[in-house]
Amino acid sequence: MRIYSALVVAVVMMSGLTGCAVRGPSVTVEPPKVLVPGVVVEGHGHGKHCPPGQAKKGKC
């Protein structure tokens, strides 16, 4: 009789665990933010290098 009551208690306890879900910790990481400074062109044609798109604007 003692084994039977222990078995009943075990079955009742196990049936209570059937609806549970175990989840691990979660971490959310944002993507890195990259800031690119704008191209500053000073003067008119004094240098040898002209960045792309600046010649069409008349800045080189």
PDB file of C-alpha atoms in Angstrom:
ATOM      1  CA  MET A   1       0.000   0.000   0.000  1.00  0.00           C
ATOM      2  CA  ARG A   2       2.865   2.373   0.754  1.00  0.00           C
ATOM      3  CA  ILE A   3       4.452   1.862  -2.695  1.00  0.00           C
ATOM      4  CA  TYR A   4       1.082   2.425  -4.359  1.00  0.00           C
ATOM      5  CA  SER A   5       0.540   5.780  -2.610  1.00  0.00           C
ATOM      6  CA  ALA A   6       4.109   6.875  -3.484  1.00  0.00           C
ATOM      7  CA  LEU A   7       3.455   5.927  -7.111  1.00  0.00           C
ATOM      8  CA  VAL A   8       0.210   7.946  -7.134  1.00  0.00           C
ATOM      9  CA  VAL A   9       1.989  10.981  -5.696  1.00  0.00           C
ATOM     10  CA  ALA A  10       4.750  10.651  -8.313  1.00  0.00           C
ATOM     11  CA  VAL A  11       2.233  10.404 -11.167  1.00  0.00           C
ATOM     12  CA  VAL A  12       0.314  13.457  -9.915  1.00  0.00           C
ATOM     13  CA  MET A  13       3.539  15.463  -9.621  1.00  0.00           C
ATOM     14  CA  MET A  14       4.717  14.425 -13.102  1.00  0.00           C
ATOM     15  CA  SER A  15       1.342  15.276 -14.667  1.00  0.00           C
ATOM     16  CA  GLY A  16       1.672  18.789 -13.279  1.00  0.00           C
ATOM     17  CA  LEU A  17       4.941  19.277 -15.192  1.00  0.00           C
ATOM     18  CA  THR A  18       3.609  18.388 -18.628  1.00  0.00           C
ATOM     19  CA  GLY A  19       2.521  21.949 -19.510  1.00  0.00           C
ATOM     20  CA  CYS A  20       5.778  23.650 -18.515  1.00  0.00           C
ATOM     21  CA  ALA A  21       8.325  25.031 -20.928  1.00  0.00           C
ATOM     22  CA  VAL A  22      11.912  25.775 -19.968  1.00  0.00           C
ATOM     23  CA  ARG A  23      13.573  28.698 -21.703  1.00  0.00           C
ATOM     24  CA  GLY A  24      17.146  29.813 -21.365  1.00  0.00           C
ATOM     25  CA  PRO A  25      18.288  33.391 -20.975  1.00  0.00           C
ATOM     26  CA  SER A  26      18.011  35.591 -24.045  1.00  0.00           C
ATOM     27  CA  VAL A  27      20.214  38.456 -25.159  1.00  0.00           C
ATOM     28  CA  THR A  28      19.311  41.112 -27.727  1.00  0.00           C
ATOM     29  CA  VAL A  29      22.203  42.794 -29.518  1.00  0.00           C
ATOM     30  CA  GLU A  30      21.737  45.919 -31.622  1.00  0.00           C
ATOM     31  CA  PRO A  31      23.750  46.238 -34.832  1.00  0.00           C
ATOM     32  CA  PRO A  32      26.755  48.558 -34.663  1.00  0.00           C
ATOM     33  CA  LYS A  33      26.232  52.164 -35.685  1.00  0.00           C
ATOM     34  CA  VAL A  34      28.772  53.415 -38.191  1.00  0.00           C
ATOM     35  CA  LEU A  35      29.139  57.139 -38.746  1.00  0.00           C
ATOM     36  CA  VAL A  36      30.924  58.197 -41.912  1.00  0.00           C
ATOM     37  CA  PRO A  37      31.917  61.857 -42.116  1.00  0.00           C
ATOM     38  CA  GLY A  38      31.034  63.715 -45.291  1.00  0.00           C
ATOM     39  CA  VAL A  39      33.616  64.637 -47.896  1.00  0.00           C
ATOM     40  CA  VAL A  40      34.930  68.167 -47.448  1.00  0.00           C
ATOM     41  CA  VAL A  41      36.485  69.666 -50.549  1.00  0.00           C
ATOM     42  CA  GLU A  42      38.219  72.977 -50.091  1.00  0.00           C
ATOM     43  CA  GLY A  43      39.551  75.087 -52.920  1.00  0.00           C
ATOM     44  CA  HIS A  44      38.992  74.795 -56.636  1.00  0.00           C
ATOM     45  CA  GLY A  45      41.334  72.473 -58.496  1.00  0.00           C
ATOM     46  CA  HIS A  46      44.462  73.058 -56.390  1.00  0.00           C
ATOM     47  CA  GLY A  47      44.895  69.366 -55.546  1.00  0.00           C
ATOM     48  CA  LYS A  48      45.412  66.389 -57.814  1.00  0.00           C
ATOM     49  CA  HIS A  49      42.757  64.159 -56.217  1.00  0.00           C
ATOM     50  CA  CYS A  50      39.061  64.755 -56.796  1.00  0.00           C
ATOM     51  CA  PRO A  51      36.572  62.563 -54.866  1.00  0.00           C
ATOM     52  CA  PRO A  52      33.917  60.760 -56.931  1.00  0.00           C
ATOM     53  CA  GLY A  53      30.973  62.984 -57.852  1.00  0.00           C
ATOM     54  CA  GLN A  54      32.660  66.251 -56.894  1.00  0.00           C
ATOM     55  CA  ALA A  55      33.976  67.053 -60.372  1.00  0.00           C
ATOM     56  CA  LYS A  56      30.444  67.054 -61.785  1.00  0.00           C
ATOM     57  CA  LYS A  57      29.463  69.573 -59.113  1.00  0.00           C
ATOM     58  CA  GLY A  58      32.272  71.898 -60.151  1.00  0.00           C
ATOM     59  CA  LYS A  59      34.180  71.589 -56.872  1.00  0.00           C
ATOM     60  CA  CYS A  60      37.423  70.248 -58.405  1.00  0.00           C
TER      61      CYS A  60
END
